[in-house]
Coordinates of C-alpha atoms and ligand atoms in Angstrom, one line a residue:
X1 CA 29.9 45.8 35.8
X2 CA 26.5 48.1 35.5
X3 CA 26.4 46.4 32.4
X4 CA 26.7 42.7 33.4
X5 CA 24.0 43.6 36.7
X6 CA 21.5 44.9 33.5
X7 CA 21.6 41.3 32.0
X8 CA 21.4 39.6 35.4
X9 CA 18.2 41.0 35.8
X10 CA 16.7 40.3 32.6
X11 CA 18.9 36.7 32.6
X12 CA 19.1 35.4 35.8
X13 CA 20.4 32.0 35.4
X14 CA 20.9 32.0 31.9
X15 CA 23.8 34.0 32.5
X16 CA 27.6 33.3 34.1
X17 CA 30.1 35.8 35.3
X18 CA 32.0 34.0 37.8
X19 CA 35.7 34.2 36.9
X20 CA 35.6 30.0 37.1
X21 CA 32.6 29.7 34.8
X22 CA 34.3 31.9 32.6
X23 CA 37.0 30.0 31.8
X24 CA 35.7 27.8 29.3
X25 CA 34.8 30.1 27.0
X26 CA 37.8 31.9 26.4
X27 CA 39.1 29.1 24.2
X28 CA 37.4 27.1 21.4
X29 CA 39.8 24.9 18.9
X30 CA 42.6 27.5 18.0
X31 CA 45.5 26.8 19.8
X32 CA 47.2 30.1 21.0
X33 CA 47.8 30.3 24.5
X34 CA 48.9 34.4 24.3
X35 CA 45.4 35.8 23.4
X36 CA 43.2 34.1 26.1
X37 CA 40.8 36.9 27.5
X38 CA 38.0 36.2 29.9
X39 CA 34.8 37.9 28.8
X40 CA 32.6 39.7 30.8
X41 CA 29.8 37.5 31.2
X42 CA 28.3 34.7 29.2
X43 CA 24.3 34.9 28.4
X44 CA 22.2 31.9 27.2
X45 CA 19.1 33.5 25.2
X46 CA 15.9 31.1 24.6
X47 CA 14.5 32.9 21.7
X48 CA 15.4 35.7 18.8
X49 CA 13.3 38.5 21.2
X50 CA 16.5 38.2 23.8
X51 CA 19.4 38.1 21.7
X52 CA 17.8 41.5 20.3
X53 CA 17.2 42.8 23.7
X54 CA 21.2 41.0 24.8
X55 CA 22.6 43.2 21.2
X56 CA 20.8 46.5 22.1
X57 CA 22.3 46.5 25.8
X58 CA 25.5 45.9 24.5
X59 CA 24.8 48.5 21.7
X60 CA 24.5 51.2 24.1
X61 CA 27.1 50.3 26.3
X62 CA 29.9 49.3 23.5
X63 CA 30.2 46.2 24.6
X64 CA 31.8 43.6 22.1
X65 CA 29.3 40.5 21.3
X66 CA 31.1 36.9 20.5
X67 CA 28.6 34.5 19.1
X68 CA 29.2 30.9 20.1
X69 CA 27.9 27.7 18.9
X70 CA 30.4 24.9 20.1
X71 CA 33.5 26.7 19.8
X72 CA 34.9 23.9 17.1
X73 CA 36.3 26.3 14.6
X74 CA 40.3 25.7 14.3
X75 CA 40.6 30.1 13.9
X76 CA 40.1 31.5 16.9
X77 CA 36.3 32.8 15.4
X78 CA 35.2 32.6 19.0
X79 CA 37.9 34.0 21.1
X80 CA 36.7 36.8 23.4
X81 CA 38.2 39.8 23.3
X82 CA 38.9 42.6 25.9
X83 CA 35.2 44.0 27.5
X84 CA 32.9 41.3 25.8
X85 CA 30.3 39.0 26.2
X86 CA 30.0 35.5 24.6
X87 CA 26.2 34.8 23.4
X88 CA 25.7 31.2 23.5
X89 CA 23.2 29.8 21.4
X90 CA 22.9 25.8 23.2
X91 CA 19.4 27.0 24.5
X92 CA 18.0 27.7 20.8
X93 CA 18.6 24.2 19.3
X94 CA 15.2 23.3 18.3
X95 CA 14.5 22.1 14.6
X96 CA 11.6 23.9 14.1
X97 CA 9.7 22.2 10.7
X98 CA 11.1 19.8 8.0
X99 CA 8.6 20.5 5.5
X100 CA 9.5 17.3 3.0
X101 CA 7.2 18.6 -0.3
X102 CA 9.0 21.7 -0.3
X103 CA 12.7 20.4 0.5
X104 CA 13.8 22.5 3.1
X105 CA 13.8 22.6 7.2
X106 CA 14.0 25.3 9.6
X107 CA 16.3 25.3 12.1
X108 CA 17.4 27.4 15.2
X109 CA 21.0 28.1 15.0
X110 CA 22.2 25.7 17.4
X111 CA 21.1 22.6 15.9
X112 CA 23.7 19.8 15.6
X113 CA 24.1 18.9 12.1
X114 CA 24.7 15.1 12.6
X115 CA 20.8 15.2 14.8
X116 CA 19.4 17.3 12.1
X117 CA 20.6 14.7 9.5
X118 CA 19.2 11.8 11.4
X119 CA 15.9 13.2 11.5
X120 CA 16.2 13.9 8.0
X121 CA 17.4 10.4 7.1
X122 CA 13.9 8.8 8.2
X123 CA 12.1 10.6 5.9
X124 CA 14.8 9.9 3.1
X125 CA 16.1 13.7 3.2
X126 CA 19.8 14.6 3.3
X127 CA 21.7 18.0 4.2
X128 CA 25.6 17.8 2.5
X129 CA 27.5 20.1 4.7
X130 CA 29.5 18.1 6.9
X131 CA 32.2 20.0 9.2
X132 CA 33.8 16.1 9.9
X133 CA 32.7 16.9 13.7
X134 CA 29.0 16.4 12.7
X135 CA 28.6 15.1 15.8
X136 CA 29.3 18.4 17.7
X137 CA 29.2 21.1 15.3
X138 CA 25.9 23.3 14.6
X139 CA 24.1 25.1 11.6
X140 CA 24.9 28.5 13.5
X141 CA 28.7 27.5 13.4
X142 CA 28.3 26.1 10.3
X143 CA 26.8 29.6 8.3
X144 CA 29.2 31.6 10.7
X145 CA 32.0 30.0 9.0
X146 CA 30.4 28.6 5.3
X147 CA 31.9 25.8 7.0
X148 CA 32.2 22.7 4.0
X149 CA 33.7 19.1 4.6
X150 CA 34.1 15.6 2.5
X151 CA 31.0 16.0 0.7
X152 CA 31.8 19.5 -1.1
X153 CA 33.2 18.7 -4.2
X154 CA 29.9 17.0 -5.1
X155 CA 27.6 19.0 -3.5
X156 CA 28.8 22.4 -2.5
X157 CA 29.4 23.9 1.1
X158 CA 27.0 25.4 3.2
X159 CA 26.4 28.8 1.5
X160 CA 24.6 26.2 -1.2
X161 CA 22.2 25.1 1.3
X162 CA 20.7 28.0 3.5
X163 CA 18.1 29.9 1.7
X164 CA 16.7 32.1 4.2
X165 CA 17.9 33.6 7.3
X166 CA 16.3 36.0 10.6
X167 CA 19.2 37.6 11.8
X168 CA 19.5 40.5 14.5
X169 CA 21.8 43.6 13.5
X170 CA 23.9 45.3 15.8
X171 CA 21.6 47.9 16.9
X172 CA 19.2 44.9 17.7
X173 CA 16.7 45.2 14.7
X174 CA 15.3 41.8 13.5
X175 CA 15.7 41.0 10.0
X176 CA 14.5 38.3 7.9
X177 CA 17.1 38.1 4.7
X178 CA 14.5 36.2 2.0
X179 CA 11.6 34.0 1.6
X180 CA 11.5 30.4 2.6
X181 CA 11.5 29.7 -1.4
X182 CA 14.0 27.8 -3.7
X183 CA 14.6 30.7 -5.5
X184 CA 14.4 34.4 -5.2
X185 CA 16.1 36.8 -6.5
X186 CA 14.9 40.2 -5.2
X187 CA 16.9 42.6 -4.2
X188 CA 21.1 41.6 -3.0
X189 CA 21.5 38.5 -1.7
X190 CA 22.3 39.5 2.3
X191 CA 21.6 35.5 3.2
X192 CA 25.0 34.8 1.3
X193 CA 26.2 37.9 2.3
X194 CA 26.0 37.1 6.5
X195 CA 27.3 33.2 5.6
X196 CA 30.5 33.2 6.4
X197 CA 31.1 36.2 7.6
X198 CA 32.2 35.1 11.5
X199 CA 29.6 36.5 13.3
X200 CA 30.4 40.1 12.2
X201 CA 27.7 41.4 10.5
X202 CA 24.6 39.6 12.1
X203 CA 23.6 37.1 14.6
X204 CA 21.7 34.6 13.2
X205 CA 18.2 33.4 15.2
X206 CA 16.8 31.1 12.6
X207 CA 17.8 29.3 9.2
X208 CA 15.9 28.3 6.4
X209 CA 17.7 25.1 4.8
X210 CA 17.6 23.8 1.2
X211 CA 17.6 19.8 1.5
X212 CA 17.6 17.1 -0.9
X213 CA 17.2 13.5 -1.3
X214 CA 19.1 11.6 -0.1
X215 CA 20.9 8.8 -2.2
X216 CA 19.7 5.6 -2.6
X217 CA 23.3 3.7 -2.6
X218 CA 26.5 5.1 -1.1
X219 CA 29.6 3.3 -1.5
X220 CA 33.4 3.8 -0.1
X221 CA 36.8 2.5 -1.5
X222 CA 40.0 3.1 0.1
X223 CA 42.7 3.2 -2.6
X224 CA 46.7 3.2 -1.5
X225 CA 49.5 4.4 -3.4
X226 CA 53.2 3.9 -3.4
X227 CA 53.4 7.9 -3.8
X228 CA 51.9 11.5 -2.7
X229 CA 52.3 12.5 -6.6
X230 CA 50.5 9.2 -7.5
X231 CA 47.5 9.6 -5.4
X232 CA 47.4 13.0 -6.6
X233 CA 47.2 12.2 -10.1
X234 CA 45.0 9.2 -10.0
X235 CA 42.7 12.0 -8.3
X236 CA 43.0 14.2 -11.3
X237 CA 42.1 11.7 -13.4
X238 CA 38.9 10.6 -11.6
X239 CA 37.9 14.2 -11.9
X240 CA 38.0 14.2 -15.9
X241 CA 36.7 10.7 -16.0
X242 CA 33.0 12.5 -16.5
X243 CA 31.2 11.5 -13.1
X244 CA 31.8 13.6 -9.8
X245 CA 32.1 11.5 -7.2
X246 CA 30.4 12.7 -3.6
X247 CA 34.4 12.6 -1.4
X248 CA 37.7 12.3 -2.7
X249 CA 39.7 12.9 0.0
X250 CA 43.3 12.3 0.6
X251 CA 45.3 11.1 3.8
X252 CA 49.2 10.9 3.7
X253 CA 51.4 8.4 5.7
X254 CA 51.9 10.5 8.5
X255 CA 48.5 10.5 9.2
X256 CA 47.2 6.9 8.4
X257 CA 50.3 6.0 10.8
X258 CA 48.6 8.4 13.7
X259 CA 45.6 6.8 13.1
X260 CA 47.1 2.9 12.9
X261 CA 49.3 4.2 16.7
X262 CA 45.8 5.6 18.8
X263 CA 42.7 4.0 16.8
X264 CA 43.8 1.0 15.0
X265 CA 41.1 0.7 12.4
X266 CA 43.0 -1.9 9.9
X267 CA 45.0 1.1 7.3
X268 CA 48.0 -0.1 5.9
X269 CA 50.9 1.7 7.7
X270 CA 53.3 1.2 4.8
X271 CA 52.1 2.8 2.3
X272 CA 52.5 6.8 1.1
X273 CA 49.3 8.5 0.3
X274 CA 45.4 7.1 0.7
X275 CA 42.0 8.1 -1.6
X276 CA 38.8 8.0 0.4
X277 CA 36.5 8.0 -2.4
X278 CA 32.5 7.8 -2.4
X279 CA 30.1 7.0 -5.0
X280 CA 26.9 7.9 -4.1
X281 CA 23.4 7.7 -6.4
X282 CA 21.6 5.0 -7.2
X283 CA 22.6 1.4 -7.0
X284 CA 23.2 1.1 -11.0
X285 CA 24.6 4.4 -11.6
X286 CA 27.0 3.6 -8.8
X287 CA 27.9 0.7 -9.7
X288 CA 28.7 1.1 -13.3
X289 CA 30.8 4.1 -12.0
X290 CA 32.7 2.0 -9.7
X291 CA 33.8 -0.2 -12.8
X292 CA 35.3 3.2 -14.2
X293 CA 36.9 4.2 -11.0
X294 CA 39.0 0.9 -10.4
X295 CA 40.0 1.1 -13.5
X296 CA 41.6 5.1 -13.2
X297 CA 43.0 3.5 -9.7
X298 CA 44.7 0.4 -11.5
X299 CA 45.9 2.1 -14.3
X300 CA 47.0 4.9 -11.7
X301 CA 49.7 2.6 -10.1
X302 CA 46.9 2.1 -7.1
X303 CA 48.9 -0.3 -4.8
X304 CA 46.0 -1.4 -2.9
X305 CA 42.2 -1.1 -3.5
X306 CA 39.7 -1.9 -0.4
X307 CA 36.0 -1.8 -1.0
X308 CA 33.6 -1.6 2.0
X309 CA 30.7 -4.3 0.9
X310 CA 29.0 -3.6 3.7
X311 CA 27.6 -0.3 5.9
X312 CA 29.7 -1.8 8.6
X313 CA 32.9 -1.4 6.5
X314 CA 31.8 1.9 5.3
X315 CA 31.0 3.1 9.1
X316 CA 34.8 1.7 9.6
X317 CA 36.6 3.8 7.0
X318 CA 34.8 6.8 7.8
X319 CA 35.4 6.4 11.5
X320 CA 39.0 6.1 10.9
X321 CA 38.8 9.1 8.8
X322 CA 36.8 11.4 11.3
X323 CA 39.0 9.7 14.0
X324 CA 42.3 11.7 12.5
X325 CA 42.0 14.7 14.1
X326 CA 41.8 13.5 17.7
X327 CA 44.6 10.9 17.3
X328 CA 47.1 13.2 15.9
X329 CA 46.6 15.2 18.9
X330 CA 48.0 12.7 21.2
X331 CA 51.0 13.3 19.5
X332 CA 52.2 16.4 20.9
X333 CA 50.1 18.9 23.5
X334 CA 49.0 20.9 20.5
X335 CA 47.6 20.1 17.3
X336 CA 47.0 22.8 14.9
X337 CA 44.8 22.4 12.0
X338 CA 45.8 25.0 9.3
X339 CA 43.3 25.1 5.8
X340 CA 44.3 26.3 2.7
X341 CA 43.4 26.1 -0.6
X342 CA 45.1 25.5 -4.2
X343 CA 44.9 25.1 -7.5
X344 CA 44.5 21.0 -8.1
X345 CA 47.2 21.2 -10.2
X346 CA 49.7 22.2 -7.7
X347 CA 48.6 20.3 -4.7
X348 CA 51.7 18.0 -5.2
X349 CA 54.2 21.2 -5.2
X350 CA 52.0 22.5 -2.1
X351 CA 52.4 18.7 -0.4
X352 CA 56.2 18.8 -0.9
X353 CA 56.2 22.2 0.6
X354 CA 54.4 20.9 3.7
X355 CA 56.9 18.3 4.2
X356 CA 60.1 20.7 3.5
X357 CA 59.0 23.0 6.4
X358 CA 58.4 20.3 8.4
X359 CA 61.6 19.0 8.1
X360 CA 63.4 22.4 8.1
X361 CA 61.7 23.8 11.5
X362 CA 61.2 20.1 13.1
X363 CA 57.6 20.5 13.5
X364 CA 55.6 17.0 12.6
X365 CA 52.9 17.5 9.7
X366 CA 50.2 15.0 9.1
X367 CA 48.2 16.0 6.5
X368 CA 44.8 15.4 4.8
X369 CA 42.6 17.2 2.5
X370 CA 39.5 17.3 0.3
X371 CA 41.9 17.1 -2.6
X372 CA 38.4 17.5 -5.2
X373 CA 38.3 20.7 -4.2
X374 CA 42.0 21.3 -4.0
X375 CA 41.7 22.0 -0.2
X376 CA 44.5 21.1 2.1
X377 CA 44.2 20.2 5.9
X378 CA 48.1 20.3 7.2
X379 CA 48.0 19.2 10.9
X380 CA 50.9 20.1 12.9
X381 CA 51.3 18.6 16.2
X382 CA 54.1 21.0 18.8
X383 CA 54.7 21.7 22.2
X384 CA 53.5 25.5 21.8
X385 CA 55.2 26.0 25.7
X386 CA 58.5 25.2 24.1
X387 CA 59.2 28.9 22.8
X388 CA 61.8 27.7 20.1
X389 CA 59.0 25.3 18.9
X390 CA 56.3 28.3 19.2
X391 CA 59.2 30.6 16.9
X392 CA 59.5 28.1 14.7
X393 CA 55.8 27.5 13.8
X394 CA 55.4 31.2 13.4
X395 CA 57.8 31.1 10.9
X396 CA 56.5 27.9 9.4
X397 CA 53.3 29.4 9.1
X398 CA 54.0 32.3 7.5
X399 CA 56.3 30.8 4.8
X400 CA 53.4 28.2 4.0
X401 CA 50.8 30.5 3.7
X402 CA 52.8 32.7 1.8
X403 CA 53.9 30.4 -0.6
X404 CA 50.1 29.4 -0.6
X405 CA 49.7 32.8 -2.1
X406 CA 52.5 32.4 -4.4
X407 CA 51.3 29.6 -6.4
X408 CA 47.3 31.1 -6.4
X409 CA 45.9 29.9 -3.6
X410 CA 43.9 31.2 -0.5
X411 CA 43.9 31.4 2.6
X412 CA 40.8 28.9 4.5
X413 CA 38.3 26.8 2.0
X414 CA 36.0 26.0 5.3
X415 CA 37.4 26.7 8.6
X416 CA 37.6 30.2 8.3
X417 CA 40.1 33.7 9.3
X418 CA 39.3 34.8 13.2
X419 CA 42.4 36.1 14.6
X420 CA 44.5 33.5 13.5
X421 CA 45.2 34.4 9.5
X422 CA 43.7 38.0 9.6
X423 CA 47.4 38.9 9.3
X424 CA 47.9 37.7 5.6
X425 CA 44.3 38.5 4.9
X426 CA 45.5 41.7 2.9
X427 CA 48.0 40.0 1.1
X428 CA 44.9 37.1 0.2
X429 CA 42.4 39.6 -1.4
X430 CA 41.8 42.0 -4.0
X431 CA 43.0 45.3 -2.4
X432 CA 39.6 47.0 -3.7
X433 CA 37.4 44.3 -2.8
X434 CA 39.2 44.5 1.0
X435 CA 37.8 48.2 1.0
X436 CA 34.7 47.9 0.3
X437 CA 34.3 44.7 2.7
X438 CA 35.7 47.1 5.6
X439 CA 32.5 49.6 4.0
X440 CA 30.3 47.1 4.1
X441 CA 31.7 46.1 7.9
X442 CA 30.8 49.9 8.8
X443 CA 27.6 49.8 7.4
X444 CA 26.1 46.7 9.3
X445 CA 28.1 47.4 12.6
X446 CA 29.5 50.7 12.9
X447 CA 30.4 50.7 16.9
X448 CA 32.3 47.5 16.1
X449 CA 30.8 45.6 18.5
X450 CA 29.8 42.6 16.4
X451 CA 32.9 40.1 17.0
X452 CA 35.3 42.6 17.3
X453 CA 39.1 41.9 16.2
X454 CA 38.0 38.7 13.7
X455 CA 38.0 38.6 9.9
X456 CA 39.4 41.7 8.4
Ligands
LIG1 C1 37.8 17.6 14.3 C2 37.4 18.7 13.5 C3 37.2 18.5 12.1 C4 36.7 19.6 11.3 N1 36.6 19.3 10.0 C5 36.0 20.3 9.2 C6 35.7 20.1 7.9 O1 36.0 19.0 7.3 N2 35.1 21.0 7.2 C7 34.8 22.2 7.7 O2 34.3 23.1 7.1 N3 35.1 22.5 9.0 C8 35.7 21.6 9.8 N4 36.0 21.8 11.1 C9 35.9 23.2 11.6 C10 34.4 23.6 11.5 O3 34.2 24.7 10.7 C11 33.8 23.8 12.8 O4 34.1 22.8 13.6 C12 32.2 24.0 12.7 O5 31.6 24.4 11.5 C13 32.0 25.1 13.7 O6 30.8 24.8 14.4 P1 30.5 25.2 15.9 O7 29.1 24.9 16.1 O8 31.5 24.7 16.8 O9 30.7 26.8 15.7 P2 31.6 27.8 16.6 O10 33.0 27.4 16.4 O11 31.1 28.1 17.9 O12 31.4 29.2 15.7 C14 31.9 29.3 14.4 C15 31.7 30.7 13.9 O13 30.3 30.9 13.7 C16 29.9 32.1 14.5 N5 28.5 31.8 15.0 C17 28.1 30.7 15.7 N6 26.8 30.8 16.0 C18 26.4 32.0 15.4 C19 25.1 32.6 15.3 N7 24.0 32.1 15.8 N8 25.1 33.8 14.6 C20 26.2 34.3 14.0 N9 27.4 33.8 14.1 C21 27.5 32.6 14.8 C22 30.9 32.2 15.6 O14 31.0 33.6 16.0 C23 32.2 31.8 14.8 O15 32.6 32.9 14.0 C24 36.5 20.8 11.9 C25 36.7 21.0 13.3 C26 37.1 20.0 14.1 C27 37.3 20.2 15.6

């Protein structure tokens, strides 16, 4: 507690430690009621000077830091674990500069990437990365977890877009990774290096984005198919059809049905498998390559083709897509959102699989995916107080991720490890390459105080 009155008196308000307040952020979107730890206290810094001055007191005291932007991430990133405090970034949420001749904006880390892109949109700007809870989610939680979304395939996930970055190591030095320049190449690359790596190597105080213009047309179509195997082919085809298009995205029956039951939008309940495809560019280019796309679809058995004509339409599909996630967790009293990744060529083996453990453990699966990038979103909706149901999705889980591994894939494309796949996280990577991340874990943070228990 000597430790918690030291921040009070630098903190005074800006810090909780009431047992009540505390409450809320022992959880963020990982559902695992076993591991729920209050922290110690919970301190809101205003600037990079007190998250230093916040890391060096917990330096010297060995107390575990959790960064925390919203607390979206589906892996348990921002659970707190046993004697540590949860920095919370909503009081540094100022963009700082969009500098339109040179592309880029500077942002503290808690930012909300759907405000940031409004801002942006006035002056014609656009920055891809898209965590499909763009209304919520922030640039901090964003590099913490190179989180990606619908727009990926076309234009890369956020790793792509940050070129600069101040950070504060564990000891509480201040670094500043690069230059705010569109290219640089001296010395390692440390801004890659600390994105995506979970708030266990560096906190991150300010960002240096990469934007670009943003496109003149955009243009949805919704394409339905009779079969999973269908859809997925149709979506091989519109990769090798020689234009990239910015989301192809899939959505199975289970979930277009959740979405039809809680947030009737118009999908059509009775058919198998969706395509959310955009075109984006400018108004010819799009257009000519919307003449190629319908024909992939119609010579890819597509059942059903709807075209938004109108921004209206467009804001309707997408609402329906960003809407999945919240109706398939009125299904059951927990909704977990796994993410996994595969070779394109055997997302319709890795589909099946879904579907087989589903049926074998009685769990419902809805799934979805950014099937461009051969990145699956399984959704399984359970009663996680039911302990047969709870043994069951352990054992679910650990045959899906293994067979993940089986057939070359990985273990997150976007959402990340925490404490909710660090267990296969061996099994996932290069044995070597696992050694010398654990070195290069020492080397930034050798008390192990920088989110403690996540990642490796
Ligand atoms: C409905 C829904 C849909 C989603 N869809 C997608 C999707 O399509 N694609 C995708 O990529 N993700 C998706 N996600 C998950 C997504 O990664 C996160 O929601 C988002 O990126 C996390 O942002 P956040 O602000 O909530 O960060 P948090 O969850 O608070 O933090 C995320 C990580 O960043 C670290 N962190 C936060 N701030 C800092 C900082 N200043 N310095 C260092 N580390 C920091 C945290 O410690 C943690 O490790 C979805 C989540 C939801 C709920």
């Amino acid at each position: 507690m000597d430790f918690v009155n030291e921040l009070k008196k630098i903190f005074g308000n800006n810090l909780l430690y009431k047992k009540e307040d505390l409450f809320v952020y022992a959880y963020d979107t990982s559902q695992n009621p076993d591991d729920i730890i209050l922290p110690l206290a919970v301190v809101f810094p205003k600037n990079t000077k007190e998250v230093s001055k916040i890391v060096k007191i917990a330096f010297k005291n060995n107390i575990t830091i959790i960064p925390r932007a919203q607390g979206t991430n589906h892996c348990g990133a921002t659970r707190p674990t046993k004697d540590s405090i949860v920095v919370h970034f909503s009081k540094m949420n100022k963009i700082i500069k969009i500098d339109k001749e040179n592309l880029i904006a500077i942002v503290e880390p808690n930012v909300v990437i759907g405000d940031l892109n409004k801002e942006l949109d006035k002056l014609n700007l656009f920055f891809p990365p898209d965590p499909s809870n763009l209304a919520v989610s922030t640039i901090g939680g964003a590099i913490g977890l190179c989180a990606g979304g619908p727009r990926t395939f076309k234009y890369g996930n956020t790793k792509d877009y940050i070129i600069n970055l101040e950070a504060v190591l564990a000891d509480g030095t201040i670094i500043v990774t690069s230059k705010n320049l569109n290219k640089n190449v001296t010395g390692y690359n440390i801004t890659s290096l600390l994105t995506g790596s979970e708030g266990t190597l560096a906190i991150i105080t300010k960002a240096t984005l990469r934007l670009i213009p943003k496109p003149e047309t955009r243009l949805l179509t919704l394409a339905y198919f009779n079969s999973l195997t269908e859809a997925a082919r149709a979506s091989n085809k519109i990769i090798n059809s020689g234009f990239i298009p910015s989301v192809l995205d899939l959505i199975d029956k289970n979930t277009i049905q959740t979405i039809e039951k809680f947030n009737p939008c118009g999908l059509l309940t009775d058919k198998e498998a969706a395509l959310l495809i955009e075109l984006d560019g400018f108004s010819e280019c799009v257009k000519y390559e919307l003449e190629i796309l319908k024909e992939i679809l119609i010579k890819s058995s597509c059942s059903k083709i709807i075209q938004a004509k109108s921004n209206e339409e467009n804001e309707n599909i997408w609402r329906a897509r960003r809407s999945a996630f919240s109706a398939l967790a009125r299904l059951k009293p927990n909704i977990i959102t796994e993410d996994i990744v595969v070779p394109r060529t055997k997302i319709v083996d890795f589909i099946n699989k879904i579907e087989e453990l589903s049926k074998k453990y009685n769990i419902i699966a809805a799934t979805m995916g950014h099937i461009g990038d051969g990145n699956i979103h399984p959704n399984f909706a359970l009663d996680l107080e039911d302990s047969i149901q709870k043994e069951n999705f352990k054992k679910l889980k650990d045959e899906l991720f293994y067979y993940a591994l089986s057939i070359g894939g990985t273990l997150s494309g976007e959402h990340g490890i925490g404490t909710q796949k660090q267990k296969y996280i061996q099994d996932a990577i290069d044995k070597n390459a696992y050694l010398l991340m654990k070195k290069i874990k020492n080397l930034f943070d050798e008390k192990n105080i920088l989110n403690k228990g996540k990642t490796l």
